[in-house]
Short mmCIF file of C-alpha atoms and ligand atoms in Angstrom, two decimals:
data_model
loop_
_atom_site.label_atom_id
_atom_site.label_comp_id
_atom_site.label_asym_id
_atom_site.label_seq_id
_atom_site.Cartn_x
_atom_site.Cartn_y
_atom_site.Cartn_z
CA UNK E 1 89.45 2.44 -137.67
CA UNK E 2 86.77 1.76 -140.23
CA UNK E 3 87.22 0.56 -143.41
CA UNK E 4 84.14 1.39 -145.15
CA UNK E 5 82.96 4.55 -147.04
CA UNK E 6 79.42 5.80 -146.47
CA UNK E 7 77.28 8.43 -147.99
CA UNK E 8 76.29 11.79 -145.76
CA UNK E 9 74.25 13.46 -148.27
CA UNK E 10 72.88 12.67 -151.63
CA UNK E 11 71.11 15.12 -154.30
CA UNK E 12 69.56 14.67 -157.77
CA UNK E 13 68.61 17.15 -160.47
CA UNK E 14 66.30 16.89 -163.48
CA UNK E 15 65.34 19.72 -165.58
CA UNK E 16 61.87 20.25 -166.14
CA UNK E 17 61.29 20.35 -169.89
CA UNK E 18 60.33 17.03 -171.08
CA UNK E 19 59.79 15.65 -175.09
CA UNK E 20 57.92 12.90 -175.67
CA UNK E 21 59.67 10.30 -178.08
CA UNK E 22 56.48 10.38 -180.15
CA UNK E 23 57.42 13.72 -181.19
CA UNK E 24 60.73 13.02 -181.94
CA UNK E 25 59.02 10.27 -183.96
CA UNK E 26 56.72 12.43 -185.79
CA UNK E 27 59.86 14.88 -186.53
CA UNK E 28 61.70 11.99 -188.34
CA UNK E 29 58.75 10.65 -190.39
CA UNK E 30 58.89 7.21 -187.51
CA UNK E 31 55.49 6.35 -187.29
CA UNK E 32 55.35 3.07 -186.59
CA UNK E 33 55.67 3.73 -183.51
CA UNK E 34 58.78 2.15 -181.89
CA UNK E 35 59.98 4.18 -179.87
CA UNK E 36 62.89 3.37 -177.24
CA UNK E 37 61.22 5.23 -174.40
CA UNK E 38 58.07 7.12 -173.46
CA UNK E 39 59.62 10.55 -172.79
CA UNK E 40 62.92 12.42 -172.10
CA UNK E 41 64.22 15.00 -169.81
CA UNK E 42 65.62 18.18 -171.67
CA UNK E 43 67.61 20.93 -170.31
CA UNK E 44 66.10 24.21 -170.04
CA UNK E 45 67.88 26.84 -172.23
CA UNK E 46 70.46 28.60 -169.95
CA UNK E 47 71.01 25.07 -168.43
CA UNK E 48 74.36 23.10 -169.03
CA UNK E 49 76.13 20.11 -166.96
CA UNK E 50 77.43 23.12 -164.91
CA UNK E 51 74.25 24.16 -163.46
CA UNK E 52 72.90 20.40 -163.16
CA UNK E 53 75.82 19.42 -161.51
CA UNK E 54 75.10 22.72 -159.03
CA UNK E 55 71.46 22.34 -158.38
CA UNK E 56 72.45 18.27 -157.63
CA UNK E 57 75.35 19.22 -155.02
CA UNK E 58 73.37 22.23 -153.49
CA UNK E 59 71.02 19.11 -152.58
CA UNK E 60 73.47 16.83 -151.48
CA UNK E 61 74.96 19.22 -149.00
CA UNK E 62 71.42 20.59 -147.80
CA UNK E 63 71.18 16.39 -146.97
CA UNK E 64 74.45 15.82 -145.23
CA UNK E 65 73.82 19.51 -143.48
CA UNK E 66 77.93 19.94 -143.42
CA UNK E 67 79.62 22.67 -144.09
CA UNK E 68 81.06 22.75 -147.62
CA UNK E 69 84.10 24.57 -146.88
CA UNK E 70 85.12 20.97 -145.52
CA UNK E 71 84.38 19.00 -148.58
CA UNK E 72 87.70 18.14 -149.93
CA UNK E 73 87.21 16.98 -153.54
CA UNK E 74 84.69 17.63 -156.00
CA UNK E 75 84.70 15.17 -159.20
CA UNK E 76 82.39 15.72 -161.75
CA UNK E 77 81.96 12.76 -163.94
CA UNK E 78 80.37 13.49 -167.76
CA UNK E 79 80.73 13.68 -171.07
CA UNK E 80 79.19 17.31 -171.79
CA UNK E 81 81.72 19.43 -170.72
CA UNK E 82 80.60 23.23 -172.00
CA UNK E 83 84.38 23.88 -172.30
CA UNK E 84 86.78 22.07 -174.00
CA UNK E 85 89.79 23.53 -171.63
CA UNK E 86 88.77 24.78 -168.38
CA UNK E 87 87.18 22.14 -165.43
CA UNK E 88 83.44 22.01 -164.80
CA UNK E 89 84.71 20.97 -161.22
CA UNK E 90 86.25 24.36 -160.35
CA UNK E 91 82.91 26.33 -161.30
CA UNK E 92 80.59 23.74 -159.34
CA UNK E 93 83.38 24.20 -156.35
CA UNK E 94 83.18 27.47 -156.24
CA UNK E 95 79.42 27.98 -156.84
CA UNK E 96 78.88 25.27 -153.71
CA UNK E 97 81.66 27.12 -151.83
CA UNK E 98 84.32 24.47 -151.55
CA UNK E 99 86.65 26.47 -152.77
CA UNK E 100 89.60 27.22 -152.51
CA UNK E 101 91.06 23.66 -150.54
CA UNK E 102 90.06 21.59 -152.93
CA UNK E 103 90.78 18.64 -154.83
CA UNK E 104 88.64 18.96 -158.57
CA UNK E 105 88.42 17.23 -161.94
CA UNK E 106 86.46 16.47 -164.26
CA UNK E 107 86.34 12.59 -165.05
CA UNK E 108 85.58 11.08 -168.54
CA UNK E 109 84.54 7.57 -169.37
CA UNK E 110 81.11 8.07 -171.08
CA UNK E 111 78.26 7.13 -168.81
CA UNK E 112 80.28 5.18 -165.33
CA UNK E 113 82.31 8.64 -165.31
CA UNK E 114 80.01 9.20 -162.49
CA UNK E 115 80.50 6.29 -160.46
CA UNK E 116 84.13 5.81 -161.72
CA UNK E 117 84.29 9.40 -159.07
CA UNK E 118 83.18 6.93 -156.16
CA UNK E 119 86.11 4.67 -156.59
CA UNK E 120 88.09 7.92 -155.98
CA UNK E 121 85.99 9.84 -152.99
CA UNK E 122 85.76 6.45 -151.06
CA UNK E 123 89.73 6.32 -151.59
CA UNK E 124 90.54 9.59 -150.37
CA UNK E 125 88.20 9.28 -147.32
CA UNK E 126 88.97 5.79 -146.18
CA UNK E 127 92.68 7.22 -146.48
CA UNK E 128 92.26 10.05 -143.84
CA UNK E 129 93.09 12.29 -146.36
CA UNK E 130 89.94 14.35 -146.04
CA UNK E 131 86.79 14.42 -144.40
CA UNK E 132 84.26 14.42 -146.83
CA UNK E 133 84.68 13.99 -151.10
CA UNK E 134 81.64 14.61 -153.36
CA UNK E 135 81.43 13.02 -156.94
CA UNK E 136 78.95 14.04 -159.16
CA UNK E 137 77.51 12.34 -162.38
CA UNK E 138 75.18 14.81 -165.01
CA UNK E 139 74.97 14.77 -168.70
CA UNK E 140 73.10 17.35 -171.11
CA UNK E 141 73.66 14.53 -173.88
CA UNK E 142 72.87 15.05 -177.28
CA UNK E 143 72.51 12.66 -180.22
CA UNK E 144 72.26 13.50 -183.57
CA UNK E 145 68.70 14.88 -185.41
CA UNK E 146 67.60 11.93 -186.71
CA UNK E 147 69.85 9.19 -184.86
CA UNK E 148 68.26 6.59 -182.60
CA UNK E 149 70.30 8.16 -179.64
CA UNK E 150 68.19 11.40 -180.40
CA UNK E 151 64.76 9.70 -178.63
CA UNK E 152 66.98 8.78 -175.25
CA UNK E 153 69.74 11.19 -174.82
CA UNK E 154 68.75 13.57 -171.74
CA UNK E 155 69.85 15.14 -169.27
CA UNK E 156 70.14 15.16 -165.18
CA UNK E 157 72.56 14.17 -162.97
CA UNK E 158 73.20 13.76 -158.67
CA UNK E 159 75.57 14.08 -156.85
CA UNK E 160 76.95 11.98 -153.49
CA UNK E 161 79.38 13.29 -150.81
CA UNK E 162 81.29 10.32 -149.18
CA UNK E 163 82.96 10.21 -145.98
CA UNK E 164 83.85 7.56 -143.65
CA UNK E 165 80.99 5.08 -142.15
CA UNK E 166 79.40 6.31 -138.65
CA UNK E 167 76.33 6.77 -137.26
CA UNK E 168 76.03 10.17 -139.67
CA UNK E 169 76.13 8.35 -143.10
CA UNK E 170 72.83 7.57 -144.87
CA UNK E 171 74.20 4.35 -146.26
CA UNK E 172 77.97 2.35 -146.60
CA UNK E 173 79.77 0.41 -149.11
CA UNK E 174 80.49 -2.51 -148.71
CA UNK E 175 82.26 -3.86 -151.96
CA UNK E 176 83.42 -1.92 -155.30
CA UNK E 177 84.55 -3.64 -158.27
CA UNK E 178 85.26 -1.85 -161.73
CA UNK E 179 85.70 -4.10 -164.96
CA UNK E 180 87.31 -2.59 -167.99
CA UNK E 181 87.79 -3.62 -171.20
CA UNK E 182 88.63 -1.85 -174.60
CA UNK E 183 85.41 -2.05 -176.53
CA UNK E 184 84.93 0.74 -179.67
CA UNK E 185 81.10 0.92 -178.99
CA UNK E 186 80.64 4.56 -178.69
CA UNK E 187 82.68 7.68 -179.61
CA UNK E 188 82.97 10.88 -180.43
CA UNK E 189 86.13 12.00 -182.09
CA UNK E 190 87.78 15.99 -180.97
CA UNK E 191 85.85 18.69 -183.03
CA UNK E 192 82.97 16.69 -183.74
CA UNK E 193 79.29 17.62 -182.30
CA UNK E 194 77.72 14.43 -182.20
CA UNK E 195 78.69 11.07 -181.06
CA UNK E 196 79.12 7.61 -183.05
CA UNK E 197 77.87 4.21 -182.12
CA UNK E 198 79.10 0.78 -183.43
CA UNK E 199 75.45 -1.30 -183.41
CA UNK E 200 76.96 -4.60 -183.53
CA UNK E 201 78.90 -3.44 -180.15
CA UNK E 202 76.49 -1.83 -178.14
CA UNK E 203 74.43 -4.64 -177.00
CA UNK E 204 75.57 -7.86 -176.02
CA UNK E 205 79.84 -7.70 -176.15
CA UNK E 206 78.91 -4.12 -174.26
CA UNK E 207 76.39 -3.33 -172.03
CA UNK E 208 75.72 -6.62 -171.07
CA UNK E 209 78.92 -8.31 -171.17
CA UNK E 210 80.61 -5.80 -169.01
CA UNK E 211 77.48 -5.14 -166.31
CA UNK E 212 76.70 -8.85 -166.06
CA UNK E 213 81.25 -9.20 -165.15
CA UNK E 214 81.37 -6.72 -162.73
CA UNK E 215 77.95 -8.01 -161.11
CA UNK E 216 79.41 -11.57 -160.71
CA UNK E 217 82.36 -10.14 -159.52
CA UNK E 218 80.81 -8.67 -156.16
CA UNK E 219 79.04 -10.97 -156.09
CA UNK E 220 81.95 -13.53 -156.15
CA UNK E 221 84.19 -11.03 -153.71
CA UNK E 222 81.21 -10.37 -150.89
CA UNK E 223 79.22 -13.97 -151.15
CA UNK E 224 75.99 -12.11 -152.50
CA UNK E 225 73.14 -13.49 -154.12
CA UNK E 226 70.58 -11.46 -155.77
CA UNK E 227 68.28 -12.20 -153.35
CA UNK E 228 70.63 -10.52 -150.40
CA UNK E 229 69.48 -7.60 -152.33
CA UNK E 230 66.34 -4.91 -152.00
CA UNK E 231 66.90 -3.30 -154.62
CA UNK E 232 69.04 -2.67 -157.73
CA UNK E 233 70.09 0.16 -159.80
CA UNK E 234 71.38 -0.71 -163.76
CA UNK E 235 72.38 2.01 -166.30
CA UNK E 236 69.94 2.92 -168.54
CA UNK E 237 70.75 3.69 -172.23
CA UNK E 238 66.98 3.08 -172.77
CA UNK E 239 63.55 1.40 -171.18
CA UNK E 240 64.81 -2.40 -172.32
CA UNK E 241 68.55 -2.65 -171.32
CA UNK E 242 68.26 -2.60 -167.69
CA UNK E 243 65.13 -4.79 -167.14
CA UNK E 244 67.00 -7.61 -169.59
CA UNK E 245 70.37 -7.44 -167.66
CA UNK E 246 68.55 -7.86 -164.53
CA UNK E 247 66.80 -10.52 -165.70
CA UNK E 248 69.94 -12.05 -166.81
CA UNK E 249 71.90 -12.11 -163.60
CA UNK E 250 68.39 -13.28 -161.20
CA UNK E 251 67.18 -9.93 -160.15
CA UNK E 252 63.18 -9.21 -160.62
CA UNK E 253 61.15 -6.35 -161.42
CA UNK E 254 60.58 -5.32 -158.23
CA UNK E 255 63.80 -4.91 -156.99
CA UNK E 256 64.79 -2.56 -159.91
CA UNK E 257 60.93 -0.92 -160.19
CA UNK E 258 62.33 2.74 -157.78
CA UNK E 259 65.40 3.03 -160.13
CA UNK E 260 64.25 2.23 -163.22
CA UNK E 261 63.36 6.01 -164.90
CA UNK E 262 64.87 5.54 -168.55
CA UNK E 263 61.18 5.36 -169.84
CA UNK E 264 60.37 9.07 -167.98
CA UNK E 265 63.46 11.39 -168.14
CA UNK E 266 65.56 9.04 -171.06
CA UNK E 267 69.62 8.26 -170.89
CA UNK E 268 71.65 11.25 -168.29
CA UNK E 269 74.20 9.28 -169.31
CA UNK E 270 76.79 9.39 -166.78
CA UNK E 271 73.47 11.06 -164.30
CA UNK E 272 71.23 7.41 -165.48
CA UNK E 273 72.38 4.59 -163.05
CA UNK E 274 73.17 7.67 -160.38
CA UNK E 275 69.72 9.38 -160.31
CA UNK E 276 68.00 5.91 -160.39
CA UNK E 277 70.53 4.87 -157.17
CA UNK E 278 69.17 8.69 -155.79
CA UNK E 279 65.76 7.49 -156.19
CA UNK E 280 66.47 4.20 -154.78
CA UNK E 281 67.45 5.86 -151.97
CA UNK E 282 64.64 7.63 -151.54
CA UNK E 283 62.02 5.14 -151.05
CA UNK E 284 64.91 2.71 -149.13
CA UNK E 285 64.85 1.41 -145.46
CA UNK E 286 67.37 0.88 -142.43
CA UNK E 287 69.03 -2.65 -143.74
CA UNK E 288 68.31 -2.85 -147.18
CA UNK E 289 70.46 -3.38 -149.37
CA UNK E 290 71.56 -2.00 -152.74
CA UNK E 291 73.22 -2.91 -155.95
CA UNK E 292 74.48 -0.24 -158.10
CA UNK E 293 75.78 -0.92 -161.82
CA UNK E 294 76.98 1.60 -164.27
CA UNK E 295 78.07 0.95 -167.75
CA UNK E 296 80.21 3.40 -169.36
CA UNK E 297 81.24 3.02 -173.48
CA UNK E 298 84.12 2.20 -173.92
CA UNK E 299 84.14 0.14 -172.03
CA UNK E 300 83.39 -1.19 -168.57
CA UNK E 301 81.46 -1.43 -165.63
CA UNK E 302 81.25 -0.44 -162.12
CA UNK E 303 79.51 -2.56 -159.36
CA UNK E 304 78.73 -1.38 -155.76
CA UNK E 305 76.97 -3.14 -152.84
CA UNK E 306 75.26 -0.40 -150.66
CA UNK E 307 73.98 -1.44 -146.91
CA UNK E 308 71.10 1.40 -145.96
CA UNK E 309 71.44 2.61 -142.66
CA UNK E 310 69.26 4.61 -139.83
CA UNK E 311 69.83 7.90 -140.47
CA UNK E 312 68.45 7.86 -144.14
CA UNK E 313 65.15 8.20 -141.88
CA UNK E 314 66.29 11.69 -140.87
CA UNK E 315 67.52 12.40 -144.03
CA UNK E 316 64.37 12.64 -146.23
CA UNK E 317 63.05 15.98 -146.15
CA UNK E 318 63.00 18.50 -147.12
CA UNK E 319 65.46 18.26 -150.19
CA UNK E 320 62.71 17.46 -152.93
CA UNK E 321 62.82 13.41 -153.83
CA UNK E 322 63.60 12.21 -157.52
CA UNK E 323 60.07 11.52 -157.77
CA UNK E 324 58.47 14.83 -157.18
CA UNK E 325 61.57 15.87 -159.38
CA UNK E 326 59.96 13.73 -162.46
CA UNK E 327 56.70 14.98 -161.78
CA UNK E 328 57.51 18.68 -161.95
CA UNK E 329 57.47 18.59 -165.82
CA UNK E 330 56.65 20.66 -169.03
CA UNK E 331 56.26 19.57 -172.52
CA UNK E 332 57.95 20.99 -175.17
CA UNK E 333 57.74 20.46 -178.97
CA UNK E 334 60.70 19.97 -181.42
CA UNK E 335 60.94 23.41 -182.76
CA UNK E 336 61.49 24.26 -178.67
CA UNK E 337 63.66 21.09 -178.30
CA UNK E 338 66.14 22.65 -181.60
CA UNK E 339 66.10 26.31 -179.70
CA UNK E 340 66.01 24.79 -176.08
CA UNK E 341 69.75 22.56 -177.60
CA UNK E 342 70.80 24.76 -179.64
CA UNK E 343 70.84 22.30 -182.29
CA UNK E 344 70.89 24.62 -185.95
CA UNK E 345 73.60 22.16 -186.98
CA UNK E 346 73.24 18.60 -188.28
CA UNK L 1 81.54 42.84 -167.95
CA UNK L 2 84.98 41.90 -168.52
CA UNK L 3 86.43 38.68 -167.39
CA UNK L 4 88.10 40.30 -164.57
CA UNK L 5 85.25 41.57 -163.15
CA UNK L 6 83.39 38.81 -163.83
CA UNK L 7 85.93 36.78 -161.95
CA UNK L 8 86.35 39.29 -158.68
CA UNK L 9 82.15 38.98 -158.63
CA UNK L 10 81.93 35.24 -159.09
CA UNK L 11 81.56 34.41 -155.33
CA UNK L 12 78.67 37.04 -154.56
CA UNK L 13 77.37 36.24 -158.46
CA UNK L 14 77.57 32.20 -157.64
CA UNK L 15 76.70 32.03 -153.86
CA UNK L 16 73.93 35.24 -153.51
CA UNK L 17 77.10 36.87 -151.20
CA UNK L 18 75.41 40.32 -150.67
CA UNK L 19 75.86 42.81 -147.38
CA UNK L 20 74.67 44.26 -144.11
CA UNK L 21 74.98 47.08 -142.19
CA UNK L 22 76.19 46.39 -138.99
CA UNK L 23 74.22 49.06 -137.90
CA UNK L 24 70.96 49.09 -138.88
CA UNK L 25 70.86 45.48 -140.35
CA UNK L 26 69.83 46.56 -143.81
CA UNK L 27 70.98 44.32 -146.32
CA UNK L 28 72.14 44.79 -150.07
CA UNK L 29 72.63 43.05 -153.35
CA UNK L 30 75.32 43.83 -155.13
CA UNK L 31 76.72 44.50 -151.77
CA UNK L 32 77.30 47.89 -150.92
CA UNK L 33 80.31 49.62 -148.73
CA UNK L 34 77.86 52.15 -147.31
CA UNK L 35 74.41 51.88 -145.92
CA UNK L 36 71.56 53.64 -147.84
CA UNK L 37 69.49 53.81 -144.71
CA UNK L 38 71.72 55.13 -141.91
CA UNK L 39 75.11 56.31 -143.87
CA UNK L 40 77.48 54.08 -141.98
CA UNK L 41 80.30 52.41 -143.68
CA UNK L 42 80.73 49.54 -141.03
CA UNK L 43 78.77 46.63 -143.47
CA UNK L 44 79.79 42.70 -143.41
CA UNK L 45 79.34 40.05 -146.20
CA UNK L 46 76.66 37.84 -145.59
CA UNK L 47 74.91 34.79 -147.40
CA UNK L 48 71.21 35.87 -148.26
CA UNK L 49 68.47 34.17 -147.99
CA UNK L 50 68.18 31.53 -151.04
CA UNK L 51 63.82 32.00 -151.23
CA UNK L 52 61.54 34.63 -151.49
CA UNK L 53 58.48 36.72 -153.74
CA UNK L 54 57.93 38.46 -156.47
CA UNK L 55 57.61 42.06 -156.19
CA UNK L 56 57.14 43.06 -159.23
CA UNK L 57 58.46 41.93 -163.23
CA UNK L 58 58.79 43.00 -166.82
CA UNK L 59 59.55 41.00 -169.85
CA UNK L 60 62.28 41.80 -171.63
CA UNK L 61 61.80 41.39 -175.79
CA UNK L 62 65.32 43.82 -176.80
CA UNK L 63 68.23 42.19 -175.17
CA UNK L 64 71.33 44.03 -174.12
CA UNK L 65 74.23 41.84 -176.10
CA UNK L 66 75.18 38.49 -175.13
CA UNK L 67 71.05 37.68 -173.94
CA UNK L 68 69.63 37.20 -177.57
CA UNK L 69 69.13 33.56 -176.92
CA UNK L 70 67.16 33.23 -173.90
CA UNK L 71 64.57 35.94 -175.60
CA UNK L 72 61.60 36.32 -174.31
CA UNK L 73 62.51 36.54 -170.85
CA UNK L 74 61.29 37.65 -167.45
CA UNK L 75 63.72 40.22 -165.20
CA UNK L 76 61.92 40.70 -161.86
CA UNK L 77 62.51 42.42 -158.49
CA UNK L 78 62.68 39.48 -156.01
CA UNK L 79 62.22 40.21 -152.47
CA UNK L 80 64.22 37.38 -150.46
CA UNK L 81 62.80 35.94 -147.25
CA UNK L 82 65.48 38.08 -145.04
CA UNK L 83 63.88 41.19 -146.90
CA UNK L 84 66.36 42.18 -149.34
CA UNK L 85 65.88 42.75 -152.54
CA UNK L 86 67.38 42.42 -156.12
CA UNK L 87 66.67 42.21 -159.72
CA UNK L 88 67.06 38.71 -161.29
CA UNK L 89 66.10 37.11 -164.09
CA UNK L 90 63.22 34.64 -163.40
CA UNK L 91 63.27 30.89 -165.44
CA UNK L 92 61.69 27.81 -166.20
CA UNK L 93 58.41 29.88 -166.53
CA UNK L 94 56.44 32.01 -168.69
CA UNK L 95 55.29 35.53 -167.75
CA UNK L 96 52.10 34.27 -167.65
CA UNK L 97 52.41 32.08 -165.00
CA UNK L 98 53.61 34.64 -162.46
CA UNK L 99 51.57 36.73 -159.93
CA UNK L 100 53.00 39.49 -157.45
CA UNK L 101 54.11 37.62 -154.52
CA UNK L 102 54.28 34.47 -156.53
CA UNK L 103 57.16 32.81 -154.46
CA UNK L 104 60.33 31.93 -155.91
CA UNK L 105 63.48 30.39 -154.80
CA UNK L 106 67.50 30.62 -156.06
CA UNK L 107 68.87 28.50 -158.86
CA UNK L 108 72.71 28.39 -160.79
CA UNK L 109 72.40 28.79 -164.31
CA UNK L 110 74.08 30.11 -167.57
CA UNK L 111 73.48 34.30 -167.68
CA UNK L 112 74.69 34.77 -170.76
CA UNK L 113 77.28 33.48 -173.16
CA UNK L 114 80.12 35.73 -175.26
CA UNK L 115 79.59 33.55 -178.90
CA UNK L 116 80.31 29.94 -179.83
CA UNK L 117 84.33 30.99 -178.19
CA UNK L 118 83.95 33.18 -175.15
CA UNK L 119 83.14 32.58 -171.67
CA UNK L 120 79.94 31.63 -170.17
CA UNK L 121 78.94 33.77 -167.40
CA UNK L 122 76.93 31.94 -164.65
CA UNK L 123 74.96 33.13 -162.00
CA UNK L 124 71.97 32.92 -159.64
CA UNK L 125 68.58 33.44 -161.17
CA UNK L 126 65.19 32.40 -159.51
CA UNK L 127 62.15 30.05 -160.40
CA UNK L 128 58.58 29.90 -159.04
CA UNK L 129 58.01 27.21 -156.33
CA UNK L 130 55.52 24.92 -157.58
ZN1 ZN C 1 72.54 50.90 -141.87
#
């Protein structure tokens, strides 16, 4: 019997409107010109995690080419639910038609809600409990009008259906580690609109502390080294984050150059580390190897060691790739942005 | 639409569920329980094609209730690659980009919302193929 998980199918989503943080800047009377990224990815007006988290899955199955009636939980991990009370899961399980045998919830824990999901699907696979398990990580995130998160918070999201390792899966697992700690970086209280950030928190004790833990721990647990790795996938709260905590544990630009998109489509939150992984995939070989690290608020990190295998070959077309995704883009300015997110309160 | 409705819809609304005659092979959206063409009642559910064109398109300016928001938009007659054909609202465009024939293909977004407290009503609408 195997003991490792591997992906069948994979999907991303982006919207297409894009703003470029120099109009944010211009908006807010910023003009000298530090900005966190170059642009972000904004969802189109009768778009919502829902429909991300669709489009995304609708991919991923298209990939594995399974029937959906066999996928056995959906998780959808995020932090912009559009109700209160009522899952996202059950409408993206019955718009993919996995309903009604289905395991589905909705999993919170800011931006590794996504990946937090894989922890569960490898679980229930590995476990024989059913065939295949999707988890899904999308944002529509929203900062406040004037608030630095307002120039990275975007959205976009993919999705991943797991099952057990064979000569069908795209890519395996071969270690997991989550590291958790309570950290008040980030928060946003019941009834309120807009989130709150701690700045003394969300750098070093945060982001890095927790990413750079969970790293060494897989890399303790499976005798890694950076250099085992192809590639690398960080979260991405914004363009400097991800190349710094690289740097920090002994990865290089190159390795994280196909997953790095913070500085084109901004922070999906719990979608950023997933759709960079996505686009990893994309441009990944039989062999390599992958490094995936979220970083959720909160806080904690997961790490994942990926091994790529044959079949990703077969698996390429013709589901569109995150790159052509990016590129299918139109600018909008911030009187479009307020109507596009419905953002008349501040 | 009430919620029940909306609910007893959802999989045809969600999925592009429509039907065909097992007769003739016509097929409809909404699904129908008899066939336009030859009068038989002896139709099946079937999932319809998720691409197709343009026939033709207005664009809508007065909104029926609920549809304020997403003002101007484009409602178009969409004729799928396995030759049936529906209305749907067309997105991620403007009017000006589209052509007849322009192709299109199936998406899952937000239809219409009942306020800041009701339900959101999702559904299939379609976007040009770039
Ligand atoms: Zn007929």
């Amino acid at each position: 019997m195997t003991k490792e998980a591997g992906i069948i199918g994979y999907g991303a989503y982006i919207p297409i409107y894009r703003i470029k943080a120099q109009e944010i800047a211009r908006m807010w009377g910023n003009n000298n010109g530090h900005v966190p990224i170059m642009e972000k990815a904004v969802a189109g007006i009768d778009e919502d995690l829902v429909t991300i988290a669709v489009e995304a899955a609708k991919y991923a199955i298209r990939r594995a080419k399974i029937d959906p009636r066999e996928i056995g939980a959906v998780y959808v991990g995020t932090e912009s639910k559009p109700y209160a009370v009522k899952p996202s899961g059950t409408i993206v399980a019955e718009a993919i038609g996995a309903t009604p045998l289905v395991v589905t919830a909705d999993f919170e824990f800011a931006c590794k809600a996504g990946t937090e999901a894989f922890h569960a699907c490898m679980d229930h696979v590995l476990a024989g409990r059913m065939k295949y398990a999707m988890a899904i990580g999308a944002d529509t995130a929203q900062g406040r009008p004037g608030d630095q998160l307002e120039y990275t918070a975007a959205s976009g999201g993919a999705a991943f259906i797991f099952t057990k390792k064979s000569d069908k899966t795209l890519a395996y697992c071969e270690g997991a580690v989550s590291f958790v700690t309570d950290t008040p970086d980030f928060w946003r209280r019941a009834h309120e609109h807009y989130p709150m950030h701690a700045e003394r928190f969300t750098g070093k004790p945060a982001y890095f502390h927790h990413i750079v833990s969970s790293v060494k721990t897989l890399m303790e647990t499976t005798g890694l080294r950076p250099s085992d790795f192809k590639y690398a996938v960080f979260h991405q709260p914004n363009a400097k984050f991800p190349v710094k905590v690289a740097k920090m544990l002994g990865f290089t630009l190159d390795q994280i150059k196909p997953g790095l998109l913070s500085p084109e489509i901004g922070n999906c939150y719990a979608g950023s580390s997933l759709v960079g992984f996505a686009a990893t995939l994309d441009v990944a070989n039989p062999d390599d190897r992958i490094l995936l690290a979220s970083y959720g608020s909160g806080a904690g990190s997961d790490a994942f060691s990926f091994v790529v295998q044959d079949t990703i070959l077969e698996k390429r077309n013709p589901i569109p790739s995150v790159r052509s995704l990016i590129s299918e883009r139109k600018y909008i300015d911030y009187s479009m942005y307020v109507k596009f997110r419905g953002k008349i309160r501040a | 639409m009430s919620v029940p409705r909306h609910w007893r819809e959802i999989p045809k609304r969600y999925r592009l569920i429509g039907s065909k005659c097992s007769n003739c092979g016509r097929t409809y959206f909404p699904p129908r329980n008899v066939c336009r063409e030859c009068g038989t009642t002896k139709l099946e559910e079937v999932k319809l094609s998720e691409t197709g064109r343009i026939i033709t398109w207005s664009v809508v300016h007065e909104p029926p209730r609920g549809f304020e928001r997403y003002v101007p938009y484009v409602i178009a007659i969409v004729e799928l690659d396995d030759g049936t054909r529906l209305m749907s609202q067309i997105t991620d465009c403007e009017p000006e980009e589209l052509q007849i024939g322009t192709r299109v293909h199936a998406v899952f977004r937000k239809i219409r919302e009942e306020g800041e407290s009701g339900i959101i009503y999702y559904g299939y609408k379609f976007k040009p193929i770039k």
